[in-house]
XYZ file of C-alpha atoms in Angstrom:
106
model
C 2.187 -7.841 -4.598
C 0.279 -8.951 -7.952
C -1.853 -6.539 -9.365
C -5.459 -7.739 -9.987
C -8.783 -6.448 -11.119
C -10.190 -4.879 -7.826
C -14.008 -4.466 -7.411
C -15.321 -1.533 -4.659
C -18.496 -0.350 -3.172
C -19.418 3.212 -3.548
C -17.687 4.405 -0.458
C -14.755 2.577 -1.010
C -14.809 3.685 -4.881
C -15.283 7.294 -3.958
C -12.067 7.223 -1.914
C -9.977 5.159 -4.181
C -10.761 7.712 -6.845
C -9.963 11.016 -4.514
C -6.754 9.024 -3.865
C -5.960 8.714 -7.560
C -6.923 12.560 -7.781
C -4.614 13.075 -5.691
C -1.372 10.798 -5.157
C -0.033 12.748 -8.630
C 0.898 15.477 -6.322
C 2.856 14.128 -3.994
C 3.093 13.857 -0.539
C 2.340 11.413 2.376
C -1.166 10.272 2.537
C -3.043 7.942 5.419
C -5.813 6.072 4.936
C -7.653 5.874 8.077
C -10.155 3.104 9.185
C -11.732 0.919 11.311
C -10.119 -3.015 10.340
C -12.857 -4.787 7.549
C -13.823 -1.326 6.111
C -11.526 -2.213 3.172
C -8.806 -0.647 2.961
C -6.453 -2.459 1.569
C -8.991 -3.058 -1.059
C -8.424 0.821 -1.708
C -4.876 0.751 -1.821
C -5.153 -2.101 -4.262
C -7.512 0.207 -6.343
C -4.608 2.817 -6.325
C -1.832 0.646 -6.847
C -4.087 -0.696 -10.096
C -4.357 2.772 -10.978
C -1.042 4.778 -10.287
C 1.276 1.484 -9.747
C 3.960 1.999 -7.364
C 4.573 -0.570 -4.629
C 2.401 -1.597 -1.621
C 4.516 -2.825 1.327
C 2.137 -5.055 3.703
C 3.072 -6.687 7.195
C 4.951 -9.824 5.418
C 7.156 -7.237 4.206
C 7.716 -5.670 7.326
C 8.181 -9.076 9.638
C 10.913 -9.773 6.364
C 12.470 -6.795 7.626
C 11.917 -7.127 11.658
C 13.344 -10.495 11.400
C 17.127 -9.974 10.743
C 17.344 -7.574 13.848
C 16.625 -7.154 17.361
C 13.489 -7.528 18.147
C 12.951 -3.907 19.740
C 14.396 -2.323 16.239
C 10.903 -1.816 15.448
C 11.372 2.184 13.961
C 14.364 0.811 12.333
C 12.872 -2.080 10.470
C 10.031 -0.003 9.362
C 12.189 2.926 8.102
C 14.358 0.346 6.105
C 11.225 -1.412 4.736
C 10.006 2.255 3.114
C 13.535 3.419 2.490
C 14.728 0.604 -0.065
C 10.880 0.623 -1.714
C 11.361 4.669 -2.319
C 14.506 3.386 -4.178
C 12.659 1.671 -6.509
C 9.232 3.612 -6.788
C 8.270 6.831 -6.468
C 5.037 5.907 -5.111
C 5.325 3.440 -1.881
C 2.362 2.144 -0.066
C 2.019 0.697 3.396
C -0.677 -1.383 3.976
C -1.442 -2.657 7.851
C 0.441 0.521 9.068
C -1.730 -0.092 12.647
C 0.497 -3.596 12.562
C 3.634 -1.426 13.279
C 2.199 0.915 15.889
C 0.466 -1.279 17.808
C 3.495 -3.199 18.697
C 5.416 -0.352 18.970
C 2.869 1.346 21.961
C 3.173 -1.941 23.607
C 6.954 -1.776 23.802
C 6.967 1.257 25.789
């Protein structure tokens, strides 16, 4: 995904920059909200900011698309697992994209 200036309101600034703060240390981090709230808008903040790679639901249908279509887990896995080989810091955007579908198989 190309990198580009990114301009945030105040909430979405204040949580971009605790990210930053905080993606340094490690760990798995969700960023919870209601769709149109901006999110992605965050993560492109941080990506800006820390780099990395931000995986988004084009990657994921990419990935869905050469198997079954109930490999959902598998797809997903293999999405994060080849963009942790080439970045320390991975990214999914539209995470709700991959659950969603995945409650409604069940």
């Amino acid at each position: 995904m190309k990198i580009t200036e990114v301009n945030l309101t105040p909430a979405q600034r204040e949580t971009a920059d605790r990210l930053i703060r905080e993606v340094p240390a490690g760990g798995v981090f969700v960023l919870w909200g209601a769709p149109g709230m901006g999110k992605t808008t965050i993560l492109q903040k941080l990506q800006a900011a820390c780099g990395g790679l931000l995986l988004n639901t084009r990657e994921f249908l990419a990935q869905l698309e050469i198997r079954h279509p109930l490999a959902i887990e598998e797809a997903f896995l293999d999405m994060v697992r080849w963009a942790l080989a080439d970045s320390d810091i991975v990214m999914v955007d539209d995470l709700q994209m991959v659950t969603n579908v995945d409650s409604g198989c069940g």
